[in-house]
Coordinates of C-alpha atoms and ligand atoms in Angstrom, one line a residue:
M1 CA -26.5 -41.5 8.3
N2 CA -30.0 -40.3 8.1
V3 CA -32.3 -43.3 7.8
A4 CA -36.1 -43.5 7.3
V5 CA -38.0 -46.7 8.0
F6 CA -41.5 -47.3 6.8
G7 CA -43.5 -49.6 9.0
A8 CA -42.7 -49.8 12.8
G9 CA -43.7 -53.5 13.2
Y10 CA -41.6 -56.4 14.4
V11 CA -39.0 -55.7 11.6
G12 CA -39.1 -52.0 11.2
L13 CA -39.1 -51.1 14.8
V14 CA -36.2 -53.3 15.6
T15 CA -34.2 -52.2 12.5
G16 CA -34.9 -48.5 13.4
A17 CA -33.9 -48.9 17.0
V18 CA -30.7 -50.8 16.3
F19 CA -29.6 -48.4 13.6
A20 CA -30.3 -45.5 15.9
D21 CA -28.4 -47.2 18.7
L22 CA -25.5 -47.6 16.3
G23 CA -25.4 -43.8 16.0
N24 CA -27.6 -43.1 13.0
Q25 CA -30.5 -40.6 12.9
V26 CA -33.6 -42.6 12.3
T27 CA -37.2 -41.5 11.5
L28 CA -39.9 -44.2 11.5
V29 CA -42.9 -43.6 9.3
E30 CA -46.0 -45.5 10.7
I31 CA -49.7 -45.3 10.0
S32 CA -51.0 -46.7 13.3
P33 CA -51.7 -43.7 15.7
S34 CA -51.5 -46.0 18.8
K35 CA -48.1 -47.4 17.8
I36 CA -46.8 -43.8 17.1
E37 CA -48.0 -42.7 20.5
Q38 CA -46.3 -45.6 22.4
I39 CA -43.0 -45.2 20.5
R40 CA -42.9 -41.5 21.2
E41 CA -43.1 -42.3 24.8
G42 CA -40.2 -44.7 24.4
R43 CA -42.3 -47.8 24.8
S44 CA -42.5 -50.8 22.5
P45 CA -45.9 -51.6 21.1
I46 CA -44.8 -55.3 20.7
Y47 CA -43.3 -57.7 23.1
E48 CA -39.7 -58.2 22.1
E49 CA -36.8 -58.9 24.5
G50 CA -34.7 -55.8 25.2
L51 CA -36.7 -53.5 22.8
D52 CA -38.3 -51.4 25.6
S53 CA -35.0 -50.4 27.1
M54 CA -33.3 -49.8 23.7
L55 CA -36.2 -47.7 22.5
A56 CA -36.3 -45.6 25.7
R57 CA -32.6 -44.9 25.2
V58 CA -32.7 -43.9 21.5
V59 CA -35.9 -41.9 21.8
G60 CA -34.5 -40.2 24.9
A61 CA -31.3 -39.3 23.0
N62 CA -33.4 -37.9 20.1
R63 CA -31.8 -40.4 17.7
L64 CA -35.2 -42.1 16.9
R65 CA -38.3 -40.1 15.9
V66 CA -41.6 -41.4 14.6
T67 CA -44.1 -39.7 12.4
S68 CA -47.1 -40.5 10.2
D69 CA -45.9 -38.0 7.5
A70 CA -43.5 -39.3 4.9
K71 CA -42.5 -35.6 4.2
E72 CA -41.0 -35.4 7.7
A73 CA -38.7 -38.4 6.9
V74 CA -38.0 -38.9 3.2
P75 CA -36.4 -35.6 2.1
F76 CA -33.8 -35.9 4.9
A77 CA -33.0 -39.6 4.4
D78 CA -29.9 -41.1 2.7
I79 CA -31.5 -44.6 3.0
I80 CA -35.2 -45.4 3.2
F81 CA -36.2 -48.9 4.3
V82 CA -39.6 -50.3 3.5
S83 CA -40.6 -52.8 6.2
V84 CA -44.4 -52.7 6.1
G85 CA -46.3 -56.0 6.2
T86 CA -46.9 -58.3 3.2
P87 CA -49.6 -60.6 4.6
P88 CA -50.9 -63.5 2.6
M89 CA -54.0 -63.2 0.4
A90 CA -56.6 -66.0 0.2
N91 CA -54.7 -67.6 -2.8
G92 CA -51.3 -67.5 -0.9
E93 CA -49.9 -64.6 -2.8
A94 CA -48.4 -61.7 -0.8
D95 CA -50.6 -58.7 -0.5
M96 CA -48.5 -55.8 -1.8
R97 CA -50.9 -53.0 -1.0
Y98 CA -48.9 -51.7 2.0
V99 CA -45.7 -51.7 0.0
R100 CA -47.5 -49.9 -2.8
D101 CA -48.8 -47.2 -0.4
A102 CA -45.4 -46.8 1.2
A103 CA -43.7 -46.6 -2.2
L104 CA -46.2 -44.0 -3.5
A105 CA -45.7 -41.9 -0.4
I106 CA -41.9 -42.1 -0.9
G107 CA -42.3 -41.0 -4.5
R108 CA -44.5 -38.1 -3.5
S109 CA -41.9 -36.9 -0.9
L110 CA -38.7 -37.5 -2.8
L111 CA -36.7 -34.4 -3.9
P112 CA -34.4 -34.5 -6.9
D113 CA -31.5 -33.0 -4.9
R114 CA -29.3 -36.0 -4.0
P115 CA -29.3 -39.8 -4.6
R116 CA -31.2 -41.9 -2.1
V117 CA -31.4 -45.7 -1.7
I118 CA -34.9 -47.2 -1.2
V119 CA -34.5 -50.6 0.4
N120 CA -37.1 -53.4 0.3
K121 CA -36.7 -55.0 3.7
A122 CA -40.1 -56.6 3.7
T123 CA -40.4 -60.0 2.2
V124 CA -41.8 -59.3 -1.3
P125 CA -42.5 -61.5 -4.4
I126 CA -39.7 -61.8 -6.9
G127 CA -39.7 -58.8 -9.2
S128 CA -41.1 -56.4 -6.6
A129 CA -38.1 -54.1 -6.7
N130 CA -39.1 -53.3 -10.3
L131 CA -42.7 -52.6 -9.1
V132 CA -41.5 -50.4 -6.3
E133 CA -39.5 -48.3 -8.9
I134 CA -42.7 -47.8 -10.9
W135 CA -44.7 -46.8 -7.8
I136 CA -42.0 -44.4 -6.7
Q137 CA -42.2 -42.8 -10.2
D138 CA -46.0 -42.7 -10.0
G139 CA -45.8 -41.0 -6.6
F140 CA -43.3 -38.5 -7.9
A141 CA -45.3 -37.7 -11.0
T142 CA -48.4 -37.0 -8.8
A143 CA -46.5 -34.5 -6.8
H144 CA -44.6 -32.9 -9.7
G145 CA -47.2 -32.4 -12.4
G146 CA -46.4 -35.7 -14.3
E147 CA -42.6 -35.3 -14.3
T148 CA -40.3 -38.3 -14.2
L149 CA -37.7 -38.6 -11.5
S150 CA -34.2 -39.1 -13.0
T151 CA -32.7 -42.5 -12.0
D152 CA -29.6 -40.6 -10.9
W153 CA -31.6 -39.6 -7.8
Y154 CA -32.7 -43.0 -6.5
A155 CA -31.9 -46.7 -6.5
V156 CA -34.2 -49.5 -5.3
A157 CA -32.3 -52.3 -3.5
S158 CA -33.4 -55.5 -1.9
N159 CA -32.2 -56.3 1.6
P160 CA -34.2 -59.1 3.0
E161 CA -34.6 -59.5 6.7
F162 CA -33.8 -62.8 8.6
L163 CA -34.4 -61.8 12.2
R164 CA -36.4 -64.1 14.5
E165 CA -39.0 -62.7 16.8
G166 CA -37.9 -63.2 20.4
T167 CA -34.2 -62.6 19.5
A168 CA -34.7 -59.8 17.0
I169 CA -32.1 -57.3 18.4
H170 CA -29.5 -60.1 18.7
D171 CA -30.2 -61.3 15.2
T172 CA -29.9 -57.8 13.8
L173 CA -26.6 -57.0 15.4
Y174 CA -25.1 -60.5 15.1
A175 CA -26.7 -61.6 11.8
D176 CA -25.6 -64.9 10.2
R177 CA -25.3 -62.8 7.0
I178 CA -26.5 -59.6 5.3
V179 CA -27.9 -59.8 1.8
I180 CA -27.9 -56.8 -0.5
G181 CA -29.3 -56.9 -4.0
T182 CA -28.8 -54.0 -6.4
D183 CA -26.7 -53.3 -9.5
K184 CA -25.9 -49.6 -8.7
P185 CA -22.4 -49.4 -7.2
W186 CA -23.1 -46.1 -5.3
A187 CA -26.1 -47.8 -3.6
I188 CA -24.0 -50.8 -2.7
D189 CA -21.4 -48.5 -1.2
R190 CA -24.0 -46.6 0.9
L191 CA -25.5 -49.8 2.3
R192 CA -22.1 -51.2 3.0
A193 CA -21.3 -48.1 5.0
L194 CA -24.5 -48.4 7.0
Y195 CA -23.9 -52.1 7.8
D196 CA -20.1 -51.6 8.3
P197 CA -20.2 -51.6 12.1
I198 CA -22.2 -54.9 12.0
V199 CA -20.0 -56.5 9.3
H200 CA -16.9 -55.6 11.2
Q201 CA -18.4 -55.9 14.7
S202 CA -16.8 -52.6 15.5
F203 CA -19.6 -51.3 17.8
E204 CA -19.8 -51.5 21.6
P205 CA -22.4 -54.2 22.3
P206 CA -25.6 -52.8 23.9
P207 CA -26.7 -54.2 27.3
E208 CA -29.7 -55.8 25.5
A209 CA -27.7 -58.1 23.3
L210 CA -24.1 -59.1 24.2
R211 CA -21.8 -60.2 21.4
P212 CA -21.5 -64.0 21.0
A213 CA -17.9 -65.1 21.9
G214 CA -15.5 -65.1 19.0
L215 CA -17.8 -63.2 16.6
N216 CA -15.8 -60.6 14.7
H217 CA -17.2 -60.6 11.2
V218 CA -20.7 -60.9 9.6
P219 CA -20.7 -62.0 5.9
L220 CA -22.2 -59.5 3.5
I221 CA -23.5 -60.9 0.2
V222 CA -23.9 -58.5 -2.7
T223 CA -26.0 -59.9 -5.5
D224 CA -28.6 -58.9 -8.1
R225 CA -32.1 -57.9 -6.9
I226 CA -33.9 -61.0 -8.1
S227 CA -31.5 -63.4 -6.4
A228 CA -31.7 -61.4 -3.2
E229 CA -35.5 -61.6 -3.2
L230 CA -35.4 -65.3 -3.9
I231 CA -32.8 -65.9 -1.1
K232 CA -35.4 -64.8 1.5
Y233 CA -38.1 -67.2 0.2
A234 CA -35.6 -70.0 -0.3
A235 CA -34.3 -69.6 3.3
N236 CA -37.8 -69.8 4.8
A237 CA -38.9 -72.6 2.5
F238 CA -35.9 -74.6 3.6
L239 CA -36.5 -74.0 7.3
A240 CA -40.1 -75.0 7.0
T241 CA -39.2 -78.1 5.0
K242 CA -36.5 -79.0 7.6
I243 CA -39.1 -79.0 10.4
S244 CA -41.7 -80.8 8.3
F245 CA -39.0 -83.4 7.6
A246 CA -38.4 -84.0 11.3
N247 CA -42.2 -84.3 11.8
E248 CA -42.5 -86.8 8.9
I249 CA -39.7 -88.9 10.5
A250 CA -41.5 -88.5 13.9
N251 CA -44.7 -90.0 12.4
V252 CA -42.7 -93.0 11.1
A253 CA -40.9 -93.2 14.5
D254 CA -44.3 -93.5 16.2
R255 CA -45.3 -96.4 14.1
V256 CA -42.1 -98.4 14.3
G257 CA -41.4 -97.6 18.0
A258 CA -38.3 -95.3 17.6
D259 CA -37.7 -92.1 19.6
V260 CA -37.5 -89.2 17.1
A261 CA -35.4 -87.1 19.5
E262 CA -32.7 -89.8 19.4
V263 CA -33.0 -90.0 15.6
M264 CA -32.7 -86.3 15.1
R265 CA -29.7 -86.2 17.5
G266 CA -28.2 -88.9 15.4
I267 CA -28.6 -87.2 12.1
G268 CA -28.0 -83.6 13.4
L269 CA -24.4 -84.4 14.3
D270 CA -23.8 -84.9 10.6
A271 CA -22.2 -81.6 9.6
R272 CA -24.1 -81.7 6.3
I273 CA -27.4 -81.7 8.2
G274 CA -26.8 -79.7 11.3
P275 CA -28.7 -80.0 14.6
R276 CA -31.0 -77.0 14.5
F277 CA -34.6 -76.9 13.3
L278 CA -35.0 -80.6 13.6
N279 CA -37.3 -80.6 16.6
A280 CA -40.4 -82.7 16.0
G281 CA -43.6 -81.4 17.4
I282 CA -47.0 -80.0 16.4
G283 CA -45.5 -78.0 13.6
W284 CA -44.3 -74.5 12.6
G285 CA -46.3 -71.3 12.5
G286 CA -45.7 -67.6 12.8
S287 CA -46.0 -64.7 10.5
C288 CA -43.4 -65.8 8.0
L289 CA -42.9 -69.5 7.3
G290 CA -46.4 -70.4 6.1
K291 CA -46.9 -67.1 4.3
D292 CA -43.6 -67.3 2.5
L293 CA -43.9 -71.0 1.6
A294 CA -47.4 -70.3 0.1
A295 CA -46.1 -67.2 -1.8
L296 CA -43.1 -69.1 -3.2
T297 CA -45.4 -72.0 -4.2
V298 CA -47.8 -69.6 -6.1
M299 CA -44.8 -67.8 -7.7
A300 CA -43.3 -71.1 -8.9
E301 CA -46.7 -72.1 -10.3
N302 CA -47.2 -68.8 -12.0
Y303 CA -43.9 -69.5 -13.9
G304 CA -45.0 -73.0 -14.9
Y305 CA -43.3 -75.1 -12.2
V306 CA -45.1 -77.3 -9.6
P307 CA -43.0 -77.2 -6.4
R308 CA -44.0 -80.6 -5.0
L309 CA -41.5 -80.6 -2.1
L310 CA -42.8 -77.2 -0.9
E311 CA -46.4 -78.4 -1.2
A312 CA -45.6 -81.5 0.8
A313 CA -43.9 -79.4 3.5
A314 CA -47.1 -77.4 4.0
D315 CA -49.3 -80.5 3.9
V316 CA -47.2 -82.3 6.6
N317 CA -47.5 -79.1 8.8
R318 CA -51.3 -78.9 8.5
Q319 CA -51.7 -82.5 9.5
Q320 CA -49.2 -82.1 12.3
R321 CA -51.2 -79.4 14.1
L322 CA -54.2 -81.6 14.3
L323 CA -52.1 -84.5 15.7
A324 CA -52.3 -82.8 19.2
V325 CA -56.1 -83.1 19.0
K326 CA -55.9 -86.7 17.7
L327 CA -53.7 -87.7 20.7
V328 CA -56.1 -86.1 23.2
Q329 CA -58.9 -87.9 21.6
E330 CA -57.1 -91.2 21.7
E331 CA -56.6 -90.7 25.5
L332 CA -59.9 -89.2 26.5
K333 CA -62.0 -91.0 23.8
T334 CA -64.9 -88.5 23.9
I335 CA -63.9 -84.9 23.6
K336 CA -67.3 -83.3 23.9
G337 CA -67.8 -81.8 27.4
R338 CA -64.2 -82.4 28.5
R339 CA -62.0 -79.6 29.8
I340 CA -58.7 -79.1 28.0
A341 CA -55.9 -76.8 29.2
I342 CA -53.6 -75.2 26.6
W343 CA -50.2 -74.0 27.7
G344 CA -48.8 -71.4 25.2
L345 CA -50.6 -69.5 22.5
A346 CA -47.8 -67.6 20.8
F347 CA -46.3 -69.4 17.7
K348 CA -43.1 -69.8 19.7
P349 CA -41.6 -68.7 23.0
G350 CA -40.3 -65.1 23.4
T351 CA -43.0 -63.4 21.4
D352 CA -46.7 -62.3 21.7
D353 CA -47.2 -62.9 18.0
L354 CA -50.2 -65.0 17.2
R355 CA -50.1 -64.9 13.4
D356 CA -50.6 -68.4 12.0
A357 CA -50.0 -69.9 15.5
P358 CA -50.7 -73.6 15.8
S359 CA -52.6 -72.9 19.0
L360 CA -55.4 -71.3 17.0
T361 CA -55.9 -74.4 14.8
I362 CA -55.9 -76.6 17.9
I363 CA -58.3 -74.4 19.9
E364 CA -60.7 -74.1 16.9
E365 CA -60.7 -77.9 16.5
L366 CA -61.2 -78.6 20.2
L367 CA -64.1 -76.1 20.3
R368 CA -65.6 -77.6 17.2
L369 CA -65.5 -81.0 18.9
G370 CA -67.3 -79.6 21.9
A371 CA -64.5 -79.3 24.5
R372 CA -64.2 -76.5 27.0
V373 CA -60.8 -74.8 26.5
R374 CA -58.8 -73.0 29.2
V375 CA -55.7 -71.2 28.0
Y376 CA -52.6 -69.7 29.5
D377 CA -49.7 -67.8 27.9
P378 CA -47.2 -65.5 29.7
V379 CA -47.5 -62.7 27.2
A380 CA -49.9 -63.5 24.3
M381 CA -53.3 -63.7 26.0
E382 CA -54.1 -60.1 25.5
N383 CA -53.5 -60.5 21.8
L384 CA -55.9 -63.5 21.6
R385 CA -58.6 -61.5 23.4
R386 CA -58.2 -58.7 21.0
Q387 CA -57.6 -60.6 17.7
A388 CA -60.0 -63.5 18.2
P389 CA -62.8 -62.4 20.5
E390 CA -65.1 -65.0 18.8
L391 CA -63.1 -67.9 20.3
S392 CA -64.9 -68.8 23.5
V393 CA -62.0 -69.8 25.7
E394 CA -61.4 -69.2 29.4
Y395 CA -58.3 -67.3 30.3
A396 CA -56.4 -68.6 33.3
P397 CA -54.4 -66.3 35.5
S398 CA -51.5 -68.7 35.8
A399 CA -50.3 -71.9 34.2
M400 CA -51.2 -74.0 37.2
E401 CA -54.7 -72.5 37.5
A402 CA -55.3 -73.5 33.8
L403 CA -55.0 -77.1 35.0
D404 CA -57.5 -77.0 37.8
G405 CA -60.6 -78.9 36.8
S406 CA -59.1 -79.8 33.4
D407 CA -59.0 -83.3 32.1
A408 CA -56.0 -82.9 29.9
L409 CA -53.1 -80.5 29.1
I410 CA -51.7 -79.8 25.7
L411 CA -48.3 -78.0 25.7
V412 CA -48.4 -75.9 22.5
T413 CA -45.6 -73.3 23.1
E414 CA -42.4 -74.3 24.9
W415 CA -42.0 -71.2 27.1
P416 CA -39.0 -71.9 29.5
E417 CA -41.3 -71.6 32.6
F418 CA -43.2 -74.7 31.4
R419 CA -40.2 -76.9 31.1
D420 CA -39.5 -77.3 34.8
V421 CA -42.9 -78.3 35.9
S422 CA -43.1 -81.2 38.3
P423 CA -44.8 -84.3 36.9
S424 CA -46.4 -85.0 40.3
E425 CA -48.1 -81.6 40.4
L426 CA -49.4 -82.1 36.9
K427 CA -50.8 -85.5 38.0
A428 CA -52.4 -84.0 41.1
R429 CA -54.1 -81.2 39.2
L430 CA -55.4 -82.8 36.1
A431 CA -58.6 -84.8 36.5
R432 CA -57.7 -87.5 34.0
G433 CA -53.9 -87.0 34.1
V434 CA -53.6 -86.7 30.3
V435 CA -50.6 -84.7 29.0
I436 CA -49.9 -84.1 25.4
D437 CA -46.4 -82.7 25.0
G438 CA -46.7 -81.0 21.6
R439 CA -43.0 -79.8 21.8
N440 CA -41.3 -82.9 23.1
V441 CA -39.8 -80.9 26.1
W442 CA -40.6 -83.3 29.0
D443 CA -38.9 -86.5 30.0
P444 CA -41.3 -89.3 29.0
A445 CA -40.0 -91.7 31.7
A446 CA -40.4 -89.1 34.5
M447 CA -43.9 -88.3 33.3
R448 CA -45.0 -91.9 33.0
S449 CA -43.6 -92.8 36.4
A450 CA -45.7 -90.0 38.0
G451 CA -48.7 -91.8 36.6
I452 CA -49.4 -89.4 33.8
R453 CA -50.9 -90.6 30.5
Y454 CA -48.1 -88.9 28.6
R455 CA -48.1 -88.6 24.8
A456 CA -45.5 -86.8 22.8
I457 CA -44.7 -86.5 19.1
G458 CA -42.7 -89.4 17.7
R459 CA -41.4 -90.7 21.0
Ligands
NAD501 N1 -41.8 -60.7 11.8 C1 -40.7 -61.3 11.4 O1 -40.2 -62.1 12.2 C2 -40.1 -61.1 10.1 C3 -38.8 -61.6 9.8 C4 -38.3 -61.3 8.5 C5 -39.0 -60.7 7.6 N2 -40.3 -60.2 7.9 C6 -41.0 -59.5 6.8 O2 -40.9 -58.1 7.1 C7 -42.1 -57.5 6.7 C8 -42.8 -56.8 7.9 O3 -43.1 -57.8 8.9 P1 -43.5 -57.4 10.4 O4 -43.7 -58.7 11.1 O5 -42.6 -56.3 10.9 O6 -45.0 -56.7 10.1 P2 -45.9 -55.9 11.1 O7 -47.3 -56.1 10.7 O8 -45.5 -56.2 12.5 O9 -45.5 -54.4 10.8 C9 -45.8 -53.7 9.7 C10 -46.1 -52.2 10.1 O10 -46.2 -51.5 8.9 C11 -47.2 -50.4 9.2 N3 -47.6 -49.9 7.9 C12 -48.5 -50.5 7.0 N4 -48.6 -49.7 5.9 C13 -47.8 -48.6 6.1 C14 -47.5 -47.5 5.3 N5 -48.0 -47.3 4.1 N6 -46.6 -46.6 5.8 C15 -46.1 -46.8 7.0 N7 -46.3 -47.9 7.8 C16 -47.2 -48.8 7.3 C17 -48.2 -51.2 10.0 O11 -49.1 -50.3 10.7 C18 -47.3 -52.0 10.9 O12 -47.0 -51.3 12.1 C19 -43.0 -58.6 6.1 O13 -42.8 -58.6 4.7 C20 -42.5 -59.8 6.7 O14 -42.6 -60.9 5.9 C21 -40.8 -60.4 9.1

């Protein structure tokens, strides 16, 4: 099929590359000149496992093109994805200006010659598919002297995205489920056809993402647009609440002398609960959980419902980030003039994304209290330099060099390379031997027997 994708970010770029690799002809429409240039050269502007090699392959084979001009993509497309950003505004609502701009551009470029499906893949507030229809009509009217585009020629569907950064290609090809929301049967058929190789796992797995053993089918849910839009928010709200729940229990565990890791293992084996997303630590972050939880909260309130559980999940998370600073303070007493090393800046391992990263809250608080902060992250340091030049931190060339001369270490992101560190080396390099394990990855007994003043979350 001929596919257009608006927005070549974490979602759009991966979606475009994967559909191109599955044999479709894909055109990305992007407004950032530097992203366009890098993609044209077959290089990924973001750090995402396997994306560089997949991009090089599909760009080299002329199956993926990129342009800034909607007219080079929309008239040829059977399916048009909208995967531009929907960042939070100050009141928590999603900012729809990028979706509006994309929808207007689609409307201006649409031709009344054959039916096309416009697909909201971005996470958008409930009812946004209706808005996108209006914007498409507005765009069409601008380009066609006020004319209306017959609804025979287009359908707006919702197809929320659930990929995780760090495993985005894998998650796209081997999704837990695909959700399609539209009431037009021909649009359902077309999206079913596009997703068919994924649903039936009939493609040859690419070298970047091998098929999990035993997987031969991915469930595809077809529903109405409003339910599809709410599925995305409900999924992220549940995941955020699950982690906040583990953190709440961790805070109780700390007070009563239990080990939260044991407690979560004990409850996670219950099939009704499940073991994943129960790791206690310094809380969740990233571009989606906080933003989507806030947007769902505002939406519920707009419709006259106070979502107390969602508000509590966000509160617990805010408090949890500062727990890392509180633990350092308990060990060092005075923070002013102390040197603190931070391992990990990205909101989770496997990505360079710093959006709503707990590291930022922790660094700001340490600087506010007068600490000197030295940071190390294997891939996200360049982004911090660029996005937060006002943060006066020192950048260490390696994890170990971040420790030299530091009084304490806070582990913020559990990159695999941090897991195997030797406790005696930590002890030797840290002036005061204080280690705050914000992700509960190290063995408390091994740390303590090396003489480290080790603090973790709920252990
Ligand atoms: N990042 C994730 O893990 C993830 C997962 C699931 C869903 N989502 C949702 O997907 C959407 C996109 O997220 P993202 O992380 O890919 O964002 P992103 O910021 O990485 O990418 C958005 C891209 O859209 C481009 N853009 C903005 N306006 C445009 C326009 N009018 N025309 C063409 N391009 C335009 C931007 O330049 C940018 O490259 C959001 O709604 C997000 O909530 C994200």
